[in-house]
Coordinates of C-alpha atoms in Angstrom, one line a residue:
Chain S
X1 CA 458.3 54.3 227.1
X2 CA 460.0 53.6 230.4
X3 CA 463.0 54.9 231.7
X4 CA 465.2 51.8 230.0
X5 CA 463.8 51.8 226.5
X6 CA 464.8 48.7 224.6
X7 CA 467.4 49.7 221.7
X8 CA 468.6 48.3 218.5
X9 CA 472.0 49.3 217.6
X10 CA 473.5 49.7 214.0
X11 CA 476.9 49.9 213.6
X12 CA 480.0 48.3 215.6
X13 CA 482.9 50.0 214.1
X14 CA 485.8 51.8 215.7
X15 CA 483.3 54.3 217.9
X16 CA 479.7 52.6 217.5
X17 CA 481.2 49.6 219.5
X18 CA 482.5 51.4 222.9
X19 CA 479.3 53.4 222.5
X20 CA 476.5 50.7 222.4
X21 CA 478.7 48.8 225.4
X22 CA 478.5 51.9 227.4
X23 CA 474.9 51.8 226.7
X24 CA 474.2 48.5 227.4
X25 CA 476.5 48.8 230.7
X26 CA 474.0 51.5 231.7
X27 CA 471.2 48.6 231.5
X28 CA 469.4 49.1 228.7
X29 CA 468.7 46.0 226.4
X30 CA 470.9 46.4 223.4
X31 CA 470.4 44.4 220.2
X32 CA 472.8 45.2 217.4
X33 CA 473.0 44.2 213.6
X34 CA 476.7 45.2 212.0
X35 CA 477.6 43.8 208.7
X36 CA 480.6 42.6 210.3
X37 CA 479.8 39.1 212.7
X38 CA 483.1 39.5 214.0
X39 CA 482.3 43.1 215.0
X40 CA 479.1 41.5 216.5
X41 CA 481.1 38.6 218.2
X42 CA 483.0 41.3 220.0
X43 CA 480.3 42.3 221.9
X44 CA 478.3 39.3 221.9
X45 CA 479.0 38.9 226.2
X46 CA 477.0 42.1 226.4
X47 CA 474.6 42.5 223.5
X48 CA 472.3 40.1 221.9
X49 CA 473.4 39.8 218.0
X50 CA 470.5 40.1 215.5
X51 CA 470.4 38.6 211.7
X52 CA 469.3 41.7 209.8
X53 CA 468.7 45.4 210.8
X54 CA 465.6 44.4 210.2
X55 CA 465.1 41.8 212.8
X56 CA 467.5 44.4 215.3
X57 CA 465.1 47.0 215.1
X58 CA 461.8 45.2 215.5
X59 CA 459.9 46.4 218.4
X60 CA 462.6 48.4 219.9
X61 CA 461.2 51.9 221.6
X62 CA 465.2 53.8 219.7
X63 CA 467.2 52.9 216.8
X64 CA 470.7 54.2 217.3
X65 CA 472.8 54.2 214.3
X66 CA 476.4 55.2 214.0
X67 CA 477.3 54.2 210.6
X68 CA 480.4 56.1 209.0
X69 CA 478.5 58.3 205.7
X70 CA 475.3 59.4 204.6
X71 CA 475.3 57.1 202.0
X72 CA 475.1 54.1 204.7
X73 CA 472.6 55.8 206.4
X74 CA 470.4 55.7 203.6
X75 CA 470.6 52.4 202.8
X76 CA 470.0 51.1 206.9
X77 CA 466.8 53.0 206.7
X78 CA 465.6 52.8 202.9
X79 CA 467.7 50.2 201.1
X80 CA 466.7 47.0 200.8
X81 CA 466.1 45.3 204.1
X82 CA 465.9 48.6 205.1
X83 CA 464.6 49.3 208.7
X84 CA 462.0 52.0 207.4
X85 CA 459.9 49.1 206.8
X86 CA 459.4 47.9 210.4
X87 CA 459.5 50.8 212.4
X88 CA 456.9 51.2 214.1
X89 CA 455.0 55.2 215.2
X90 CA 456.4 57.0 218.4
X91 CA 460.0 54.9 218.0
X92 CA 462.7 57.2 217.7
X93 CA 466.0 57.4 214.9
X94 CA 469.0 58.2 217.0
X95 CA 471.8 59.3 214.1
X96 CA 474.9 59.6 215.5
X97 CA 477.2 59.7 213.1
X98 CA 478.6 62.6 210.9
X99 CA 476.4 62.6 207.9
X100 CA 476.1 66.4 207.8
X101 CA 472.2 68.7 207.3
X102 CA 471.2 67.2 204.2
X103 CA 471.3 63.4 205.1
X104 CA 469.6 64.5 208.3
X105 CA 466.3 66.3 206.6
X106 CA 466.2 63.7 204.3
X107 CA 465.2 61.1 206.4
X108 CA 463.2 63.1 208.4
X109 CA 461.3 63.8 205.3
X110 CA 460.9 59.8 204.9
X111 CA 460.1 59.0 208.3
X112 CA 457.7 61.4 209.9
X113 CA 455.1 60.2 207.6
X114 CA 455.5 57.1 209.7
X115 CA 455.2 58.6 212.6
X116 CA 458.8 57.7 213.4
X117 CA 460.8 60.9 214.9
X118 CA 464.3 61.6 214.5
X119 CA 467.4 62.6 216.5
X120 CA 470.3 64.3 215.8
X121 CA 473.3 63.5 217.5
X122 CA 476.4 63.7 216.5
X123 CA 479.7 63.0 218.9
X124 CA 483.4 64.5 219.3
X125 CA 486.2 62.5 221.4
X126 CA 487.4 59.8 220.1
X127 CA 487.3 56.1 221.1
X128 CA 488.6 56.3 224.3
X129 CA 486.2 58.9 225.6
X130 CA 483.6 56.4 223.8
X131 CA 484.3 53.9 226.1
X132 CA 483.9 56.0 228.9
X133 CA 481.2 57.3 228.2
X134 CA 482.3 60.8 228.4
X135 CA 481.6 61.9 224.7
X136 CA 480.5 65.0 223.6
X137 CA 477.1 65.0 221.7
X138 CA 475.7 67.9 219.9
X139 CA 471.8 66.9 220.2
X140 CA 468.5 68.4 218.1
X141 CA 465.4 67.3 217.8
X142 CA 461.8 68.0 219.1
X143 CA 461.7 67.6 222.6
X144 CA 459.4 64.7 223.4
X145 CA 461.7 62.9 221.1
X146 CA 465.4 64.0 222.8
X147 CA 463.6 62.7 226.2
X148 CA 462.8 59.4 224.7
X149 CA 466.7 58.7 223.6
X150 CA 468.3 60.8 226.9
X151 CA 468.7 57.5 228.5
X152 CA 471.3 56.9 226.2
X153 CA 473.0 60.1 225.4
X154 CA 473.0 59.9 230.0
X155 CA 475.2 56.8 229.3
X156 CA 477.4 57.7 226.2
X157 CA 478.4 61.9 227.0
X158 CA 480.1 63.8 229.5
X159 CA 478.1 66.7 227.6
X160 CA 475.2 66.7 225.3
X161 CA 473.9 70.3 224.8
X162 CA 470.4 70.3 222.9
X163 CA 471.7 72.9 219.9
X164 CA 468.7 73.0 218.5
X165 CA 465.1 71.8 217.8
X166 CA 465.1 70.8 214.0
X167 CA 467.1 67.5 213.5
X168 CA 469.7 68.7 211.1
X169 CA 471.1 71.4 213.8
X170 CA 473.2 68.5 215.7
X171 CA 475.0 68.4 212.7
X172 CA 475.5 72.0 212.1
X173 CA 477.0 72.4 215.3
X174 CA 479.5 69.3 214.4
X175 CA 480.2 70.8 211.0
X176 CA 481.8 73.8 212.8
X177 CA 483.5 71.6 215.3
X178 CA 485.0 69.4 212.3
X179 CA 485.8 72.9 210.2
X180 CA 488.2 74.1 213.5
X181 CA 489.8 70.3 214.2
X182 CA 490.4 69.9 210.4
X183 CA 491.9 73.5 209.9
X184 CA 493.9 73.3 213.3
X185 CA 495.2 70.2 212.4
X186 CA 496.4 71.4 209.1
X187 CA 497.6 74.0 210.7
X188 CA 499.9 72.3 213.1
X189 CA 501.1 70.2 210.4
X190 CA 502.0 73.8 208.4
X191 CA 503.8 75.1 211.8
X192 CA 506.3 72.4 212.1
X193 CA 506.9 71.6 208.9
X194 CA 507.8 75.6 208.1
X195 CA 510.0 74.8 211.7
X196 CA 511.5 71.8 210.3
X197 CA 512.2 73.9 207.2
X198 CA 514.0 76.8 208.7
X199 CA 516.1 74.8 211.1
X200 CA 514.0 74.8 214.7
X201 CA 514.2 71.8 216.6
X202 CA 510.2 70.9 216.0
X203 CA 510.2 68.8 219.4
X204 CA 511.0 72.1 220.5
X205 CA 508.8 74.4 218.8
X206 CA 505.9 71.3 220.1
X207 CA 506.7 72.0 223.3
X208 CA 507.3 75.8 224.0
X209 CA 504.3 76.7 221.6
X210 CA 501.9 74.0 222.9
X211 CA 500.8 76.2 226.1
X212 CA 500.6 79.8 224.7
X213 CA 498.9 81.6 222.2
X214 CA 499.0 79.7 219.6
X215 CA 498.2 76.3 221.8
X216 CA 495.2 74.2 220.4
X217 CA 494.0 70.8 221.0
X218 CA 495.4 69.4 217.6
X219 CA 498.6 71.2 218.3
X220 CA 498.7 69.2 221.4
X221 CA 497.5 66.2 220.1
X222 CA 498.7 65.6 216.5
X223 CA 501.3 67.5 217.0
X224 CA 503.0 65.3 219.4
X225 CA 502.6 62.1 216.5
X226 CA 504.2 64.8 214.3
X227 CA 507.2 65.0 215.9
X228 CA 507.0 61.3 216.8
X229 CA 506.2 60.8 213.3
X230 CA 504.5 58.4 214.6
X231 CA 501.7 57.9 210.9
X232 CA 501.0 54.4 211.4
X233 CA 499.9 54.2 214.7
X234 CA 496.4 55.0 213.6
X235 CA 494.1 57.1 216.4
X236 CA 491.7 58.3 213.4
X237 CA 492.5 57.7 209.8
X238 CA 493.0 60.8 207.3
X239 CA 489.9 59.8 204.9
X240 CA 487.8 60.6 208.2
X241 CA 488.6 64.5 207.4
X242 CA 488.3 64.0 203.4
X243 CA 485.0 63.4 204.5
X244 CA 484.4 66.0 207.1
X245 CA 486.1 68.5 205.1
X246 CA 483.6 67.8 202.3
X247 CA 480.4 67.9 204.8
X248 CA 481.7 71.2 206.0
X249 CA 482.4 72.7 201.9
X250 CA 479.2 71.7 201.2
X251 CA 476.9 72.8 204.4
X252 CA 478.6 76.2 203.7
X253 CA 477.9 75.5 200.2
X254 CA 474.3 75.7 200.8
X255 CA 473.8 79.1 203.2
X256 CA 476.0 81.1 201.1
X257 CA 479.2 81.2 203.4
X258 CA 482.7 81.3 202.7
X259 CA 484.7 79.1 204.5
X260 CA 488.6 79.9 202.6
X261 CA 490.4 78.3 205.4
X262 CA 488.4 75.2 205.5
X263 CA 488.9 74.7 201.8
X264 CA 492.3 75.6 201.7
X265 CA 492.7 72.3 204.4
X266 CA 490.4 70.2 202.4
X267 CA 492.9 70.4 199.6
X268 CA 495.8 69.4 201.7
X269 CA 493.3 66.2 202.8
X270 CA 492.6 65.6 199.2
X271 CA 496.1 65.5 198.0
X272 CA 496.9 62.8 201.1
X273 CA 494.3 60.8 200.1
X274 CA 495.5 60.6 196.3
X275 CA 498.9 60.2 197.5
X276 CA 498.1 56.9 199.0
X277 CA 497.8 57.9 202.9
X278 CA 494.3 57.4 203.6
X279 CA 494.1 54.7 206.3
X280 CA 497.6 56.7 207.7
X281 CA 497.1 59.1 211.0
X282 CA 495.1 62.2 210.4
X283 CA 498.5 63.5 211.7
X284 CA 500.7 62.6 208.3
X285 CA 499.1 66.2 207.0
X286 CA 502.5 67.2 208.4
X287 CA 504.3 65.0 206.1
X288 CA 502.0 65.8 203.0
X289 CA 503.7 69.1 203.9
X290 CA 507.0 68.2 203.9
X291 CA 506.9 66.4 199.9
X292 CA 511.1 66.1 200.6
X293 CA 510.7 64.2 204.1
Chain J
X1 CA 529.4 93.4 233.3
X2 CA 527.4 93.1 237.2
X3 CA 524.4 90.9 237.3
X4 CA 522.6 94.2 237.1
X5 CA 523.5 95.9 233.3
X6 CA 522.7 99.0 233.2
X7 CA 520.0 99.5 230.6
X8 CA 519.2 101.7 227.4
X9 CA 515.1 100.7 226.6
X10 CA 514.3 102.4 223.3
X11 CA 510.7 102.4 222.3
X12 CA 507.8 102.2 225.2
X13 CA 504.7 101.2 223.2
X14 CA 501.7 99.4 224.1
X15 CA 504.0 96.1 225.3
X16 CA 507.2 98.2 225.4
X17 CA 506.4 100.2 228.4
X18 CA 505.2 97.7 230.9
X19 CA 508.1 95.3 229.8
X20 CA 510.7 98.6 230.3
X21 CA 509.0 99.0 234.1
X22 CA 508.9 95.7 234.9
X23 CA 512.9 95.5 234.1
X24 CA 513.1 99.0 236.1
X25 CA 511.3 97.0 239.4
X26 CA 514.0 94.0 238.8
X27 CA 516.4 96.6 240.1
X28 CA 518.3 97.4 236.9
X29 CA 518.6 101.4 236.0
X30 CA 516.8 101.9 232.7
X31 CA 516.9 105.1 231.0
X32 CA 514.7 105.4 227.7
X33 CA 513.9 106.7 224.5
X34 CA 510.6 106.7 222.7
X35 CA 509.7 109.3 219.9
X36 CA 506.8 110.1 222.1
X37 CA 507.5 112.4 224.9
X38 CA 504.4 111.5 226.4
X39 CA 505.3 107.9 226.3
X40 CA 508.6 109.1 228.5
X41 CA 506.4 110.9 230.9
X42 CA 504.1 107.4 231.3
X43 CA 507.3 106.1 233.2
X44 CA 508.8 108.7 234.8
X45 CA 508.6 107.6 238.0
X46 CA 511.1 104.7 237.6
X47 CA 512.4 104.8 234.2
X48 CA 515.3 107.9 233.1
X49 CA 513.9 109.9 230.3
X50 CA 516.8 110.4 227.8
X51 CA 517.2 113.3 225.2
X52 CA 517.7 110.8 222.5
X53 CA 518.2 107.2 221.2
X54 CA 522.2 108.1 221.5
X55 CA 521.8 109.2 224.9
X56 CA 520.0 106.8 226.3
X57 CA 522.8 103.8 224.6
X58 CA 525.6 105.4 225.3
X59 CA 528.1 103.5 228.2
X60 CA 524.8 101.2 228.3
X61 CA 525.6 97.4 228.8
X62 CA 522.2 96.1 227.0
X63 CA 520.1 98.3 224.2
X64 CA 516.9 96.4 224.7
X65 CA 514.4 97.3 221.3
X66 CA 510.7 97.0 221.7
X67 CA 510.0 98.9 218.1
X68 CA 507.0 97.8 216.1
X69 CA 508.8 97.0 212.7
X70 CA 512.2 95.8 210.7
X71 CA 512.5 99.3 209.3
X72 CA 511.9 101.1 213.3
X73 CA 514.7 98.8 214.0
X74 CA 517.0 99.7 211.3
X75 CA 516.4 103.7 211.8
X76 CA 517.1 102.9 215.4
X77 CA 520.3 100.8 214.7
X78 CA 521.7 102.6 211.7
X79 CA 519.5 105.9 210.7
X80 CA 520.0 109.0 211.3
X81 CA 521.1 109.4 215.2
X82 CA 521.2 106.3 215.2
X83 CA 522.8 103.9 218.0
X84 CA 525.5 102.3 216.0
X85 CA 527.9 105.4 216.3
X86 CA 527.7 105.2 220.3
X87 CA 527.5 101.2 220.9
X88 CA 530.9 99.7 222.8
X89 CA 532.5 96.5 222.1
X90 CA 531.1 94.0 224.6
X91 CA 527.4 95.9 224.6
X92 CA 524.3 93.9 223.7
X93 CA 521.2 94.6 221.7
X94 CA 518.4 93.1 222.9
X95 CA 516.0 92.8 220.3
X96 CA 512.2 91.8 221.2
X97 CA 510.4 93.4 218.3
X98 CA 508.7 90.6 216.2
X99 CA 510.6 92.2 212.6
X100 CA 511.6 88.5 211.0
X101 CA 514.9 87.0 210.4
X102 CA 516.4 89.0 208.0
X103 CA 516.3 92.1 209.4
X104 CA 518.4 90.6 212.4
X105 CA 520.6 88.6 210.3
X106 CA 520.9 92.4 208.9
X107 CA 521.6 94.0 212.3
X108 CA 523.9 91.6 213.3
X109 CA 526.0 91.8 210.0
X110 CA 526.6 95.4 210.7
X111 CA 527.2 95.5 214.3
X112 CA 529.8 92.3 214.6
X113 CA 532.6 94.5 213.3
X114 CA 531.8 97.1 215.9
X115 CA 532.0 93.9 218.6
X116 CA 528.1 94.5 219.4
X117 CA 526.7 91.2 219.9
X118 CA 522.9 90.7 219.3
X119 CA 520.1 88.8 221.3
X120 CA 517.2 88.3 219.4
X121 CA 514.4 87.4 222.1
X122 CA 511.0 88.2 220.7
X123 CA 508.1 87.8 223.1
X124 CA 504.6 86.4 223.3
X125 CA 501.3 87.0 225.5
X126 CA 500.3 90.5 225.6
X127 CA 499.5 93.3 227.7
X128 CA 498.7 91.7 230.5
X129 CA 501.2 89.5 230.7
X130 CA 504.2 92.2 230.1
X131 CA 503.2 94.1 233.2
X132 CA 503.2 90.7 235.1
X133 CA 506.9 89.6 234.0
X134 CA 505.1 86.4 232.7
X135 CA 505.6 87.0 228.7
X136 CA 507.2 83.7 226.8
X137 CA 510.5 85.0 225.3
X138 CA 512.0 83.0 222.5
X139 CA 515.9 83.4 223.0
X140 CA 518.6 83.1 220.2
X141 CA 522.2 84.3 220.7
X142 CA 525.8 82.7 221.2
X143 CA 525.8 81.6 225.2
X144 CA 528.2 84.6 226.4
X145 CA 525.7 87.4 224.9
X146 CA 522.6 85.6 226.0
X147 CA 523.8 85.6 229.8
X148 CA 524.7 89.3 229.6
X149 CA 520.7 89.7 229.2
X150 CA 519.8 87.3 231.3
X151 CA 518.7 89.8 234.1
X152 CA 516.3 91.4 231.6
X153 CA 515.0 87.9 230.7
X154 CA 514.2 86.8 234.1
X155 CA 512.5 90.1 235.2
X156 CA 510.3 90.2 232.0
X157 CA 509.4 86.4 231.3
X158 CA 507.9 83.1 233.4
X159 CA 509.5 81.0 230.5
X160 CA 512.5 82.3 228.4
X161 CA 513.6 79.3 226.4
X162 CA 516.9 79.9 224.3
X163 CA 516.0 77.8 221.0
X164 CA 519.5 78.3 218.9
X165 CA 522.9 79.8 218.8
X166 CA 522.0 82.1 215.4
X167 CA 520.1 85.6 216.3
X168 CA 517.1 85.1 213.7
X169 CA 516.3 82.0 215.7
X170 CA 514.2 83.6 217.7
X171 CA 512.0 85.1 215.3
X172 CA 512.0 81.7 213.1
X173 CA 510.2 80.3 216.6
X174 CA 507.5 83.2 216.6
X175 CA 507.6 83.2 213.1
X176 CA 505.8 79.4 213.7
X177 CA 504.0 80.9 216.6
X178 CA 502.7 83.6 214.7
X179 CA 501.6 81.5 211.7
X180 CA 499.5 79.3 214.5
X181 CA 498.2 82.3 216.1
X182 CA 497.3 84.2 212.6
X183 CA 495.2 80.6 211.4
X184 CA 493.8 80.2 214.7
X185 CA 491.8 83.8 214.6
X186 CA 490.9 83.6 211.4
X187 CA 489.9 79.6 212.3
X188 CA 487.8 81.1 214.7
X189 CA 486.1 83.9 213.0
X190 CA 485.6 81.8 210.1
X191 CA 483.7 78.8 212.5
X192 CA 481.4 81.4 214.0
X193 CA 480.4 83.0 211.1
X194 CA 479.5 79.5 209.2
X195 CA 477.3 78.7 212.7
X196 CA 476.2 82.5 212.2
X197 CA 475.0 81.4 208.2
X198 CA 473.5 78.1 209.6
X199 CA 471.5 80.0 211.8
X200 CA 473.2 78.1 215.3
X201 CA 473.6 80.2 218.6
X202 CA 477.3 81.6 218.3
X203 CA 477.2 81.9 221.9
X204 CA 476.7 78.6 222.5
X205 CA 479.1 77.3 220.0
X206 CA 481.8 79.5 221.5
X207 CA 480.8 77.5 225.1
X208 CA 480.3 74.0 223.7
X209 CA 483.6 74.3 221.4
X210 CA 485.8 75.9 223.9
X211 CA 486.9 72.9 225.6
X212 CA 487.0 70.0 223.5
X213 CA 488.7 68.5 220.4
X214 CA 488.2 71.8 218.2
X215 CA 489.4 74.1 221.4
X216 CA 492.3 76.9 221.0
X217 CA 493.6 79.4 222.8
X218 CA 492.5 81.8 220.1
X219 CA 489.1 80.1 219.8
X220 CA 488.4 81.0 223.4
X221 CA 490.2 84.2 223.4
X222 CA 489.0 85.7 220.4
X223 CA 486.5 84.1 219.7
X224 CA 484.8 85.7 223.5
X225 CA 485.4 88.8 221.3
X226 CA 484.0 87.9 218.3
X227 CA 480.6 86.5 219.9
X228 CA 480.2 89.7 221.7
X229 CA 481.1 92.3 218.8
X230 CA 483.8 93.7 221.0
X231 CA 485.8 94.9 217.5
X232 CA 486.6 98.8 219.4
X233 CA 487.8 97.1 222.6
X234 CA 491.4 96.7 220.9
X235 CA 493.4 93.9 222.9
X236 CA 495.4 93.6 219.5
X237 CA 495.1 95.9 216.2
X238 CA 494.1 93.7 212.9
X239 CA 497.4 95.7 211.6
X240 CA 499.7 93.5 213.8
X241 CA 498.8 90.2 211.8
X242 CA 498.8 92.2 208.7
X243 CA 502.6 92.8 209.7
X244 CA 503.1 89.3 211.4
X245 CA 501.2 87.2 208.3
X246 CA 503.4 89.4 205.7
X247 CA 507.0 87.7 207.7
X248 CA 505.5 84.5 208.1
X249 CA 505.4 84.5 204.5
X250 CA 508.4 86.1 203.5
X251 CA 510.3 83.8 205.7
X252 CA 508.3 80.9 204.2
X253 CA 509.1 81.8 200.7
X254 CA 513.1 81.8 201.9
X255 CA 513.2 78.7 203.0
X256 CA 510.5 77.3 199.9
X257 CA 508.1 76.0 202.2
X258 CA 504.7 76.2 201.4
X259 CA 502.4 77.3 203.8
X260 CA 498.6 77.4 202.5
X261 CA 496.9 78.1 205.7
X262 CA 499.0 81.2 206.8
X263 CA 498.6 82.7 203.1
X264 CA 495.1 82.2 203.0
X265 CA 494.7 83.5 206.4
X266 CA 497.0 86.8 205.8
X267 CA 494.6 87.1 202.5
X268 CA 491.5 88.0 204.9
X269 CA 493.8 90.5 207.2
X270 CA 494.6 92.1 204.1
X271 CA 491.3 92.4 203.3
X272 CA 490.5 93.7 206.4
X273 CA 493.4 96.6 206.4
X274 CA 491.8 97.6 202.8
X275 CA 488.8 97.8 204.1
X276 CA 489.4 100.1 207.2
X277 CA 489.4 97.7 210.0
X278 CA 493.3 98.5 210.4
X279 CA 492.7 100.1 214.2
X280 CA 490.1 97.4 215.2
X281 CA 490.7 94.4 217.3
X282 CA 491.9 91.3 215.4
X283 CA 488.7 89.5 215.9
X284 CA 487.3 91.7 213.5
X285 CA 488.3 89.0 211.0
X286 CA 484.9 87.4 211.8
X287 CA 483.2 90.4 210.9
X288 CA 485.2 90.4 207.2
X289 CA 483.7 87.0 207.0
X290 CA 480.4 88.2 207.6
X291 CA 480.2 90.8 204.7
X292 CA 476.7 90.9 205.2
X293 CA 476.6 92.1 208.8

């Protein structure tokens, strides 16, 4: 493998698209298969469109796939048409979507009796960081293998810490990372609504409490769309921490942990999502809050 | 009334004694109480013991309150000795004592006919920051009452915001602050004790975390303390959220407002109080969530 491996890319959505033009801008060859040909056409001035998965990840030295559930990830490597068919030994899996432990050993189970070694690397920032490149990515894997794919975590992160050596532990380390942003969120969303409820000015309480003690990142963030109530301009949709919440219930789930804060937020997500507000701002957690708003 | 009051400081605990000399270097004569003659001693060098609560209020033009609870503050105001028999129309209590709404709406229902007006400023940022004059004070109180403490304010805070005419305003705003503060430990205890279960470095999910999406103040500050074990190096006794958690909710329930996080959250501080941890530092709520350590 050389220093630019060849890469076929599946998945162009809302973060897989920045992410495989900041890879190609760093000048490796990029071909990408999405279900989507106008996702495809959107990139087409910088990345070579294939027909199938299949045909994407012929011959290429790392498949990089940021697809949005386990249940996707499965069916790109094992469905039908399925890209565990062509791979070929020594290539390299580069997951980087959030798809939690279980997805993760599952495939390596399937692919290392083809020789084919896996990545783990999930990312935290958002879509503008994506197009920077300056993502964070929480990488595992053997190391042979996180050498063959550093080209591309070089071009997509600010920061990609090797947590670990077994794939799996990338997303480990994003489960906790999803646990705090989907509990802090919640948790500004319980602060001003309780402020809106006693009579504070909440663009108030935003602003005075956003830089002390009990400042966080989501308090910052959401927290200004709470005040702006602003649920429809759509930076990441609430069903992204249904999701997240569940990974995180269920890797605690399996070591035995309790996690009563995390699944005290998951409700709040759950009842959003059945009241209709799934494709709304993870930030309308405020207004689930607030059922006489 | 000068633009130096003369002051009556009763109770010079952990934050009430740095905040007392740091109002005493301002330029303002303090003279004190505390039920602690050693306390008195502490401060001797610019702070006026007095004999008694009564003594130290009487002909005083602010009776600033750093007590630990609504009951403190009651025996203080109306017990036995208590100020309320020595106050003078036009004289200002100063309350700073995180002790919830209704134990100010209380205060100020009983001094009014006396013409005692009431501040209600409780404060934010700890030790370190009371000996500095850089706490956050959150400031309710009609205008005229609210300038006659203005001295004390300045010497005492970097940022004194005054967030509503109503005394009880004040502690609605760290009521909020609290209820982020409260989630955000137990947030971060929770997080590293799930990595802790999943068998990732805590260390390094304290560094990686600290900064990006899933980042708080609490993460980083307690959670510094919760990777290293520091549980006897007491910044802030579990028994303050017990206290804190136990308004936030009662002041919740007033206004009907649910708040899932903060109740779940005061559950595990409770649990830690029954269990002994009552002295330790708050980040022992990561050790409660590690029953097996």
């Amino acid at each position: 493998m050389t220093t630019h491996p060849t890469v076929a890319w599946i998945g162009l959505g809302a973060m897989g698209a920045p992410m495989a033009l900041t890879t190609a801008r760093a000048g490796m060859t990029v071909t990408a298969f999405d279900v989507s040909p106008a996702s495809l056409d959107a990139v087409s001035e910088h990345i070579t469109a294939a027909a199938s998965a299949q045909d994407a990840a012929r011959g290429a030295d790392v498949v990089a796939v940021m697809v949005a559930t386990g249940a996707q990830l499965d069916s790109v490597l094992f469905g039908e048409g399925g890209i565990g068919e062509v791979l070929t030994p020594d290539s390299v899996v580069l997951v980087m979507a959030t798809v939690g432990p279980a997805a993760i050993e599952d495939a390596v189970r399937r692919l290392e009796p083809l020789g084919v070694r896996v990545v783990d690397a999930p990312v935290s920032g958002g879509v503008a960081r994506a197009g920077t490149g300056d993502l964070l990515m929480m990488v595992s894997g053997v190391p042979e293998a996180v050498a063959a794919v550093q080209p591309l975590l070089d071009a997509m992160a600010s920061n990609a810490p090797v947590v670990g050596d077994a794939p799996g532990d990338g997303q480990r380390f994003k489960i906790v990372n999803q646990l705090l942003c989907g509990v802090h969120i919640a948790a500004a969303g319980e602060a001003l609504a309780l402020a809106d409820s006693m009579g504070l000015d909440r663009a108030q309480v935003h602003e005075v409490l956003g830089t002390g003690a009990a400042a966080s990142f989501m308090f910052g963030d959401r927290g200004g769309r709470m005040v702006a109530e602003a649920f429809d301009d759509v930076r990441s949709a609430l069903d992204i921490f249904v999701k997240d919440m569940g990974l995180v219930g269920e890797a605690a789930r399996t070591v035995h942990q309790e996690t009563p804060l995390a699944s005290t937020a998951e409700q709040l997500y759950l009842r959003g999502h059945r009241a209709g507000l799934s494709r709304k701002d993870d930030s309308v957690v405020y207004r689930i809050l607030r059922a006489d708003a």
